[in-house]
Amino acid sequence: MEGAKTAKNGRSPNLTMENRGERAFLAAVDADHDDALWNVDDSLAELASLARTAGAEVVGTLSQRLRKPDPVTYLGKGRANELAQLHDELDYDLLILDDELAPSQQRNLEEVVGARVIDRTALILDIFAQHAHTREGQLQVELAQLEYRLPRLTGRGRAMSRVGGGSRGSGGGGVGGAIGVRGPGETKLEIDRRRIRSRIAELKRELESVRQVRGQQRRQRGAQAIPVVAVVGYTNAGKSTLFNKLTAAGVLVEDKLFATLDPTTRHITLPTHGEVLLTDTVGFIQKLPTSLIAAFRATLEEVIEADILLEVVDVTHENAIEQSQTVSDVLEELGAADKPRVTALNKIDLLADPSVVDTSLYPNAVPVSALTGAGLNALLVRLGQVMAERMVRARVLLPYDRGDLVETFHRRGHVEEERQEPEGTLLVGALPQPLLATFGPFRLDVRRTSRRRTPHATVEGQAHAGELAASE
Ligand code: GDP
Ligand code: MG
């Protein structure tokens, strides 16, 4: 098939860093608006670390204060010329801009500077492509890459951009020379576009079926009523390290940005409140384009559907606050900002004096080191406490043929008292809210009160009134 040529092992060739060790120059516009969370130097430092993660060598950086980016060349004319001169002096291969450029800006800047120009988005996509290990991750990256590439297709190949007129050339034009190249070139562009569009449609279909499978798995988990804790955080905060430490699952850890693209889910048992599912997720980063968030929807749905968020913050990073705020902004965008949150203030082993960590800046914050294990018990206890707020006190009498429910109560709930009675096992303690329906018919506390309650008293009362009616 034709389409197979653009995809090796189901993924597109990288957009940017075909060769390792390219020399990159970085540039940013300091757009100078008051509500900017990140200052330009910190953002450039992060861009440098992204560039190195992608395998480039950073040979210099430059920023320009502008009220807003130049619509034609992104940077102002003077700065663009300066970059052209620097290109002669430093012989860099690649200019990376710290924001998403319009396709025309990218093209124009390439003309002026005389070097290849890419933007932050392309760089992030490149790193994503290098780190997508599962089929799903690869599909998501390829979709994001193709959607990024489609509007930029015209810009590839200077000869083509000078061609005016109709888009359909004669398929059988001559060979060498502008005229001969023009027709077939234009046709090729059309073919490329069409091929990309149909691949995008195919990828969307495949991802939709991935989403459906995930949805099914979540519903099964829902039926088992195991609470889901999603590990979220800025890229490189230590999510996978923490996840590994807590689950001993052996998830890939790398000192690189975006080492994790595919969520991994494992059971863990909290010291106080039974079993939860812990799920590792992709890291967030500032200026993550919305189109990319959309491509990663299947992965991010794990976050959207989670009961509790465990945010990992690299508290030793000088931009810890900005990073955490960025995470909150993305969560907001996903509609997951108001979920209960526990914060692991990570990497305290790097601090001379861990007691200086200010836990008041983050919700339910616990200083930890995922590396050494320090503070992890306290973290799980705190997680249990937050979980407990979702727990409901229950007193049940389980018939002797329902040993399965006795076990479930122990595993998912919190048992305070257990007694063998003539009719069955009496358990007193707390159960997670979603399990109440299962235990409803055996509850001693609710059976008594729900008869007296008006049907609309509480949601809980309502559920049990329904449950009792159904079982009687
Ligand atoms: P993720 O991107 O959030 O999943 O981050 P990773 O778990 O891949 O970790 C990123 C880097 O931080 C790796 O080099 C880890 O070894 C390092 N790291 C993670 N946790 C700690 C910690 O508690 N202390 C120290 N010193 N390094 C850590
Ligand atoms: Mg990770």
Coordinates of C-alpha atoms and ligand atoms in Angstrom, one line a residue:
M1 CA 0.0 0.0 0.0
E2 CA 1.1 3.6 -0.7
G3 CA 0.3 4.7 2.8
A4 CA 2.8 2.2 4.2
K5 CA 5.7 4.3 2.8
T6 CA 5.1 7.1 5.2
A7 CA 4.8 4.9 8.2
K8 CA 7.5 2.6 9.5
N9 CA 6.1 0.2 12.1
G10 CA 3.0 2.3 12.1
R11 CA 4.7 5.5 12.9
S12 CA 5.8 8.5 10.9
P13 CA 9.4 9.3 10.5
N14 CA 10.4 12.1 12.9
L15 CA 9.7 15.6 11.9
T16 CA 12.8 17.2 13.1
M17 CA 15.8 15.3 14.4
E18 CA 16.7 12.9 11.8
N19 CA 20.3 13.0 12.9
R20 CA 21.6 12.9 16.4
G21 CA 23.9 15.7 17.5
E22 CA 22.4 18.5 15.5
R23 CA 23.5 22.0 16.5
A24 CA 20.5 24.0 17.6
F25 CA 20.1 27.7 18.3
L26 CA 17.1 28.7 20.5
A27 CA 15.1 31.9 20.3
A28 CA 12.0 33.3 22.0
V29 CA 9.8 36.3 21.9
D30 CA 9.2 37.8 25.3
A31 CA 5.6 38.8 24.7
D32 CA 5.5 40.8 27.8
H33 CA 1.9 40.3 29.0
D34 CA 1.2 40.5 32.7
D35 CA -0.6 37.2 33.0
A36 CA 2.3 35.2 31.7
L37 CA 3.1 32.4 34.2
W38 CA 6.6 31.6 32.9
N39 CA 9.4 34.1 32.4
V40 CA 11.2 33.9 29.1
D41 CA 14.5 32.7 30.5
D42 CA 13.0 29.8 32.4
S43 CA 11.0 28.9 29.4
L44 CA 14.1 29.0 27.2
A45 CA 16.0 26.9 29.8
E46 CA 13.2 24.3 29.5
L47 CA 13.3 24.5 25.7
A48 CA 17.1 23.8 25.9
S49 CA 16.4 20.7 28.0
L50 CA 13.8 19.6 25.5
A51 CA 16.2 20.1 22.7
R52 CA 18.9 18.0 24.5
T53 CA 16.3 15.3 25.2
A54 CA 15.7 15.2 21.4
G55 CA 19.4 14.7 20.9
A56 CA 20.5 18.2 19.9
E57 CA 23.4 20.3 21.1
V58 CA 22.4 23.8 22.1
V59 CA 24.9 26.4 20.8
G60 CA 23.1 29.5 21.9
T61 CA 19.9 31.3 22.9
L62 CA 18.4 34.7 22.2
S63 CA 15.2 36.4 23.3
Q64 CA 13.5 39.5 22.1
R65 CA 11.0 41.7 23.9
L66 CA 8.1 42.5 21.6
R67 CA 4.5 43.6 22.4
K68 CA 3.5 40.7 20.2
P69 CA 5.3 38.4 17.7
D70 CA 5.8 39.7 14.2
P71 CA 3.1 38.3 12.0
V72 CA 5.5 37.8 9.1
T73 CA 8.7 36.5 10.6
Y74 CA 7.7 35.9 14.2
L75 CA 10.9 37.7 15.5
G76 CA 11.4 41.3 14.4
K77 CA 13.3 41.9 11.2
G78 CA 16.5 43.1 13.0
R79 CA 16.6 40.0 15.2
A80 CA 16.0 37.7 12.3
N81 CA 18.9 39.3 10.4
E82 CA 21.0 38.9 13.5
L83 CA 20.1 35.2 13.6
A84 CA 21.2 34.9 9.9
Q85 CA 24.6 36.3 10.9
L86 CA 24.8 34.0 13.8
H87 CA 24.1 31.2 11.5
D88 CA 27.2 32.1 9.5
E89 CA 29.3 32.4 12.6
L90 CA 28.1 29.4 14.6
D91 CA 27.0 27.2 11.8
Y92 CA 24.0 25.8 13.6
D93 CA 21.8 23.4 11.8
L94 CA 18.5 24.2 13.4
L95 CA 16.7 27.2 14.8
I96 CA 14.1 26.3 17.5
L97 CA 11.5 28.9 18.5
D98 CA 9.9 28.6 21.9
D99 CA 6.3 28.8 20.7
E100 CA 4.0 27.5 18.0
L101 CA 4.7 29.4 14.8
A102 CA 2.2 29.9 12.0
P103 CA 3.3 27.9 8.9
S104 CA 4.0 31.1 7.0
Q105 CA 6.1 32.5 9.8
Q106 CA 8.2 29.4 9.9
R107 CA 8.8 29.6 6.2
N108 CA 9.6 33.3 6.1
L109 CA 12.0 32.9 9.0
E110 CA 13.7 30.0 7.2
E111 CA 14.2 32.3 4.2
V112 CA 15.8 35.1 6.2
V113 CA 17.9 32.9 8.5
G114 CA 19.0 30.3 5.9
A115 CA 18.6 27.4 8.4
R116 CA 15.9 25.0 9.2
V117 CA 13.3 26.4 11.6
I118 CA 11.1 24.4 13.9
D119 CA 8.9 25.4 16.8
R120 CA 8.3 24.1 20.3
T121 CA 5.4 22.0 19.2
A122 CA 7.4 20.1 16.6
L123 CA 10.1 19.5 19.1
I124 CA 7.7 18.1 21.7
L125 CA 6.2 15.9 18.9
D126 CA 9.6 14.6 18.1
I127 CA 10.3 13.6 21.7
F128 CA 6.9 12.0 21.9
A129 CA 7.7 10.0 18.8
Q130 CA 10.9 8.8 20.3
H131 CA 9.2 7.7 23.5
A132 CA 6.0 6.1 22.4
H133 CA 6.4 2.5 23.2
T134 CA 3.0 1.0 22.9
R135 CA 0.8 0.8 19.9
E136 CA -1.6 3.3 21.3
G137 CA 1.1 5.8 22.1
Q138 CA 2.4 5.5 18.6
L139 CA -1.0 6.0 17.1
Q140 CA -1.5 9.1 19.2
V141 CA 1.8 10.6 18.2
E142 CA 1.4 9.8 14.6
L143 CA -2.0 11.5 14.6
A144 CA -0.6 14.6 16.3
Q145 CA 2.3 14.7 13.9
L146 CA 0.2 14.4 10.8
E147 CA -2.2 17.1 12.0
Y148 CA 0.7 19.3 12.7
R149 CA 2.2 18.6 9.3
L150 CA -0.8 19.0 7.1
P151 CA -1.1 22.8 7.0
R152 CA 2.7 23.0 6.7
L153 CA 3.0 20.9 3.6
T154 CA 3.0 23.8 1.2
G155 CA 6.1 25.2 2.9
R156 CA 8.3 22.2 2.1
G157 CA 10.3 22.8 -1.1
R158 CA 10.8 26.4 -2.1
A159 CA 10.1 25.8 -5.7
M160 CA 6.6 24.8 -4.9
S161 CA 5.7 27.8 -2.9
R162 CA 6.5 30.0 -5.9
V163 CA 4.0 28.2 -8.1
G164 CA 0.8 30.1 -8.6
G165 CA -2.4 29.0 -10.3
G166 CA -4.4 25.8 -10.3
S167 CA -3.5 23.1 -8.0
R168 CA -3.9 20.3 -10.5
G169 CA -0.9 19.9 -12.7
S170 CA -0.6 17.6 -15.7
G171 CA 0.6 14.3 -14.4
G172 CA 2.9 13.8 -17.4
G173 CA 4.9 17.1 -17.4
G174 CA 8.6 17.2 -18.5
V175 CA 11.4 16.3 -16.2
G176 CA 14.1 18.9 -15.4
G177 CA 13.5 22.6 -15.2
A178 CA 11.0 24.7 -13.3
I179 CA 8.1 24.1 -15.7
G180 CA 8.6 20.4 -15.9
V181 CA 8.8 20.1 -12.1
R182 CA 5.9 22.4 -11.5
G183 CA 3.0 20.3 -12.6
P184 CA 4.1 16.9 -11.1
G185 CA 5.3 18.7 -8.0
E186 CA 1.9 20.3 -7.5
T187 CA 0.2 17.0 -8.1
K188 CA 2.5 15.3 -5.7
L189 CA 1.6 17.9 -3.1
E190 CA -2.1 17.0 -3.7
I191 CA -1.4 13.3 -3.4
D192 CA 0.6 13.9 -0.2
R193 CA -2.2 15.9 1.3
R194 CA -4.8 13.3 0.3
R195 CA -2.7 10.5 1.7
I196 CA -2.2 12.3 5.0
R197 CA -5.9 13.1 5.3
S198 CA -6.8 9.5 4.8
R199 CA -4.2 8.3 7.2
I200 CA -5.5 10.8 9.8
A201 CA -9.0 9.4 9.3
E202 CA -7.6 5.8 9.7
L203 CA -5.7 6.8 12.9
K204 CA -8.8 8.4 14.3
R205 CA -10.8 5.3 13.7
E206 CA -8.2 3.1 15.4
L207 CA -7.9 5.4 18.3
E208 CA -11.6 5.5 18.7
S209 CA -11.6 1.7 19.1
V210 CA -8.8 2.0 21.6
R211 CA -10.9 4.5 23.6
Q212 CA -13.9 2.1 23.5
V213 CA -11.8 -0.7 24.9
R214 CA -10.4 1.6 27.6
G215 CA -13.9 2.7 28.4
Q216 CA -15.0 -0.9 28.8
Q217 CA -12.0 -1.6 31.1
R218 CA -13.0 1.4 33.2
R219 CA -16.5 0.3 33.5
Q220 CA -15.4 -3.2 34.7
R221 CA -13.2 -1.5 37.2
G222 CA -16.2 0.7 38.1
A223 CA -18.2 -2.4 38.7
Q224 CA -15.5 -3.7 41.0
A225 CA -15.6 -0.3 42.6
I226 CA -11.8 0.0 43.1
P227 CA -10.9 3.6 43.4
V228 CA -8.5 4.9 40.8
V229 CA -5.7 7.2 41.7
A230 CA -4.1 8.9 38.7
V231 CA -0.5 10.1 39.1
V232 CA -0.2 13.4 37.3
G233 CA 2.5 16.1 37.2
Y234 CA 4.9 18.1 35.2
T235 CA 7.2 16.2 32.9
N236 CA 10.3 14.8 34.8
A237 CA 8.8 15.5 38.2
G238 CA 9.4 11.8 39.1
K239 CA 5.9 10.3 38.4
S240 CA 7.2 7.0 37.0
T241 CA 9.8 6.7 39.8
L242 CA 7.2 7.1 42.4
F243 CA 4.8 4.8 40.6
N244 CA 7.6 2.2 40.5
K245 CA 8.4 2.6 44.1
L246 CA 4.8 2.2 45.1
T247 CA 4.0 -0.7 42.8
A248 CA 7.4 -2.3 42.0
A249 CA 6.0 -2.5 38.5
G250 CA 9.2 -1.7 36.7
V251 CA 7.9 1.1 34.5
L252 CA 10.5 2.8 32.4
V253 CA 12.3 5.6 34.1
E254 CA 14.5 8.0 32.2
D255 CA 16.1 11.3 33.0
K256 CA 14.4 12.7 29.9
L257 CA 11.3 14.6 29.3
F258 CA 8.3 12.6 28.4
A259 CA 9.7 9.1 29.0
T260 CA 6.2 8.0 29.7
L261 CA 3.5 8.1 27.1
D262 CA 1.4 5.1 27.9
P263 CA -0.4 4.9 31.1
T264 CA 0.2 1.9 33.2
T265 CA -2.1 0.8 35.9
R266 CA -1.4 -1.4 39.0
H267 CA -3.0 -2.3 42.2
I268 CA -1.6 -1.0 45.4
T269 CA -2.9 -1.5 49.0
L270 CA -3.0 1.5 51.3
P271 CA -2.0 0.9 54.9
T272 CA -5.3 2.2 56.2
H273 CA -7.9 2.1 53.4
G274 CA -7.7 -1.0 51.3
E275 CA -6.9 -1.4 47.7
V276 CA -6.6 1.3 45.0
L277 CA -5.6 1.3 41.3
L278 CA -2.7 3.5 40.7
T279 CA -2.2 4.8 37.1
D280 CA 0.9 6.5 35.7
T281 CA 0.3 9.1 33.0
V282 CA 2.1 11.2 30.5
G283 CA 3.7 14.4 31.8
F284 CA 2.3 17.8 31.2
I285 CA 4.3 20.8 30.0
Q286 CA 3.7 24.5 29.3
K287 CA 2.5 25.5 25.9
L288 CA 1.2 22.0 25.2
P289 CA -0.9 22.6 22.1
T290 CA -4.6 21.8 22.4
S291 CA -4.4 19.7 19.3
L292 CA -1.8 17.5 21.1
I293 CA -4.0 17.2 24.1
A294 CA -6.8 16.1 21.8
A295 CA -4.6 13.5 20.2
F296 CA -3.8 12.1 23.6
R297 CA -7.4 12.0 24.6
A298 CA -7.5 8.2 25.2
T299 CA -4.6 8.5 27.6
L300 CA -5.8 11.6 29.3
E301 CA -9.2 10.0 29.9
E302 CA -7.5 8.0 32.6
V303 CA -7.0 11.3 34.4
I304 CA -10.5 12.5 33.7
E305 CA -12.0 9.3 35.0
A306 CA -9.8 9.0 38.1
D307 CA -11.3 9.3 41.6
I308 CA -8.2 11.0 43.1
L309 CA -5.2 12.8 41.6
L310 CA -1.8 12.2 43.0
E311 CA 0.3 15.2 41.8
V312 CA 4.0 14.8 41.8
V313 CA 6.0 18.0 42.1
D314 CA 9.7 18.3 41.7
V315 CA 10.0 20.6 44.7
T316 CA 13.7 21.1 44.1
H317 CA 13.0 22.7 40.7
E318 CA 13.3 26.4 40.6
N319 CA 10.0 26.6 38.7
A320 CA 8.2 24.1 40.9
I321 CA 5.3 26.6 41.4
E322 CA 5.0 27.4 37.7
Q323 CA 5.1 23.8 36.8
S324 CA 2.4 22.9 39.3
Q325 CA 0.3 25.8 38.1
T326 CA 0.7 24.6 34.5
V327 CA -0.5 21.1 35.6
S328 CA -3.5 22.7 37.2
D329 CA -4.2 24.7 34.0
V330 CA -4.1 21.5 31.9
L331 CA -6.3 19.7 34.5
E332 CA -8.7 22.6 34.2
E333 CA -8.7 22.2 30.4
L334 CA -9.5 18.5 30.9
G335 CA -12.3 19.3 33.3
A336 CA -10.5 17.4 36.1
A337 CA -9.4 20.3 38.2
D338 CA -11.8 19.8 41.1
K339 CA -11.0 16.2 41.9
P340 CA -9.5 15.5 45.3
R341 CA -5.8 15.9 45.1
V342 CA -2.8 14.8 47.1
T343 CA 0.6 16.3 46.3
A344 CA 3.9 14.5 46.6
L345 CA 6.6 17.1 47.0
N346 CA 9.3 15.0 45.4
K347 CA 13.2 14.8 45.4
I348 CA 13.7 16.0 48.9
D349 CA 16.8 13.8 49.0
L350 CA 18.4 16.6 47.0
L351 CA 17.8 19.2 49.7
A352 CA 20.3 19.9 52.4
D353 CA 17.4 20.6 54.8
P354 CA 14.1 19.0 53.8
S355 CA 12.3 20.7 56.6
V356 CA 12.4 24.0 54.6
V357 CA 9.8 22.6 52.2
D358 CA 6.6 24.6 52.3
T359 CA 3.7 22.2 52.3
S360 CA 1.2 25.0 52.6
L361 CA 1.5 25.9 48.9
Y362 CA -0.1 22.7 47.6
P363 CA -3.2 20.6 48.5
N364 CA -2.6 17.7 50.9
A365 CA 1.2 18.0 50.4
V366 CA 3.7 15.5 51.7
P367 CA 7.4 15.8 51.2
V368 CA 8.9 12.6 49.7
S369 CA 11.7 11.1 47.9
A370 CA 10.6 8.6 45.3
L371 CA 14.3 7.6 44.9
T372 CA 15.1 6.8 48.6
G373 CA 11.5 6.0 49.7
A374 CA 11.5 8.8 52.3
G375 CA 8.1 10.0 53.2
L376 CA 6.2 7.4 51.1
N377 CA 4.4 5.9 54.1
A378 CA 3.2 9.4 55.1
L379 CA 2.1 9.9 51.5
L380 CA 0.0 6.7 51.5
V381 CA -1.5 7.6 54.8
R382 CA -2.5 11.0 53.5
L383 CA -3.9 9.3 50.4
G384 CA -5.9 7.0 52.7
Q385 CA -7.2 10.0 54.6
V386 CA -8.4 11.7 51.4
M387 CA -9.9 8.4 50.4
A388 CA -11.6 8.1 53.7
E389 CA -13.5 11.3 52.9
R390 CA -15.0 9.3 50.1
M391 CA -15.8 6.4 52.5
V392 CA -19.1 5.8 54.1
R393 CA -19.5 4.1 57.5
A394 CA -21.3 0.8 57.2
R395 CA -22.5 -2.0 59.5
V396 CA -23.4 -5.2 57.6
L397 CA -24.5 -8.7 58.4
L398 CA -23.2 -11.0 55.6
P399 CA -24.7 -14.5 55.3
Y400 CA -22.2 -17.3 55.5
D401 CA -22.6 -18.1 51.8
R402 CA -21.3 -14.6 51.0
G403 CA -17.7 -15.0 52.0
D404 CA -16.9 -13.1 48.8
L405 CA -18.4 -10.0 50.2
V406 CA -16.5 -10.4 53.5
E407 CA -13.3 -10.5 51.5
T408 CA -14.4 -7.5 49.5
F409 CA -15.1 -5.5 52.6
H410 CA -11.6 -6.3 53.9
R411 CA -9.8 -5.6 50.7
R412 CA -11.6 -2.4 49.5
G413 CA -12.9 -1.1 52.8
H414 CA -11.7 -0.6 56.3
V415 CA -12.8 -3.1 59.0
E416 CA -13.1 -1.9 62.6
E417 CA -15.0 -4.8 64.1
E418 CA -15.7 -8.4 62.9
R419 CA -17.9 -10.9 64.7
Q420 CA -19.5 -14.2 63.9
E421 CA -23.2 -14.1 64.6
P422 CA -25.6 -17.1 64.2
E423 CA -26.9 -15.6 60.9
G424 CA -23.6 -14.6 59.4
T425 CA -20.6 -12.3 59.7
L426 CA -21.1 -8.9 61.3
L427 CA -18.7 -6.3 59.9
V428 CA -18.4 -2.7 61.1
G429 CA -16.3 -0.1 59.4
A430 CA -16.2 2.0 56.2
L431 CA -16.8 1.3 52.6
P432 CA -16.0 3.3 49.5
Q433 CA -19.0 5.1 48.2
P434 CA -19.3 3.2 44.9
L435 CA -19.5 -0.2 46.8
L436 CA -22.6 0.8 48.8
A437 CA -25.0 -0.5 46.3
T438 CA -23.4 -4.0 46.5
F439 CA -23.7 -4.1 50.3
G440 CA -27.0 -2.4 50.4
P441 CA -29.2 -5.5 51.0
F442 CA -27.0 -6.5 54.0
R443 CA -26.6 -3.2 55.7
L444 CA -28.0 -3.1 59.3
D445 CA -27.6 0.7 59.6
V446 CA -29.4 1.6 56.4
R447 CA -32.2 -1.0 56.6
R448 CA -33.3 0.6 59.8
T449 CA -33.1 4.3 58.8
S450 CA -34.1 4.1 55.2
R451 CA -37.6 2.9 56.1
R452 CA -38.1 6.1 58.1
R453 CA -36.4 8.4 55.6
T454 CA -38.4 10.1 52.9
P455 CA -37.4 8.8 49.5
H456 CA -35.6 12.1 48.6
A457 CA -33.7 12.5 51.9
T458 CA -30.2 11.8 50.5
V459 CA -28.6 10.3 47.4
E460 CA -27.4 7.5 49.6
G461 CA -30.8 6.9 51.1
Q462 CA -32.3 7.0 47.6
A463 CA -29.9 4.4 46.3
H464 CA -30.7 2.1 49.2
A465 CA -34.4 2.6 49.1
G466 CA -34.1 1.4 45.4
E467 CA -31.8 -1.4 46.3
L468 CA -34.0 -2.7 49.1
A469 CA -37.1 -2.4 47.0
A470 CA -35.4 -4.5 44.3
S471 CA -34.3 -7.2 46.7
E472 CA -37.5 -7.6 48.6
Ligands
GDP1 P1 8.4 11.6 35.1 O1 8.6 12.2 33.8 O2 7.6 12.5 36.0 O3 7.8 10.2 35.0 O4 9.8 11.4 35.8 P2 10.7 10.1 36.1 O5 10.1 9.2 37.1 O6 11.0 9.5 34.8 O7 12.0 10.8 36.7 C1 12.7 11.8 36.1 C2 14.1 11.9 36.7 O8 14.0 12.3 38.0 C3 14.8 10.6 36.7 O9 16.2 10.8 36.4 C4 14.7 10.1 38.1 O10 15.7 9.3 38.5 C5 14.7 11.4 38.9 N1 14.0 11.3 40.2 C6 12.7 10.9 40.4 N2 12.4 10.9 41.7 C7 13.5 11.4 42.3 C8 13.8 11.6 43.7 O11 13.1 11.4 44.6 N3 15.1 12.1 44.0 C9 16.0 12.3 43.0 N4 17.2 12.8 43.3 N5 15.7 12.1 41.7 C10 14.5 11.6 41.4
MG2 MG 7.1 9.1 33.4

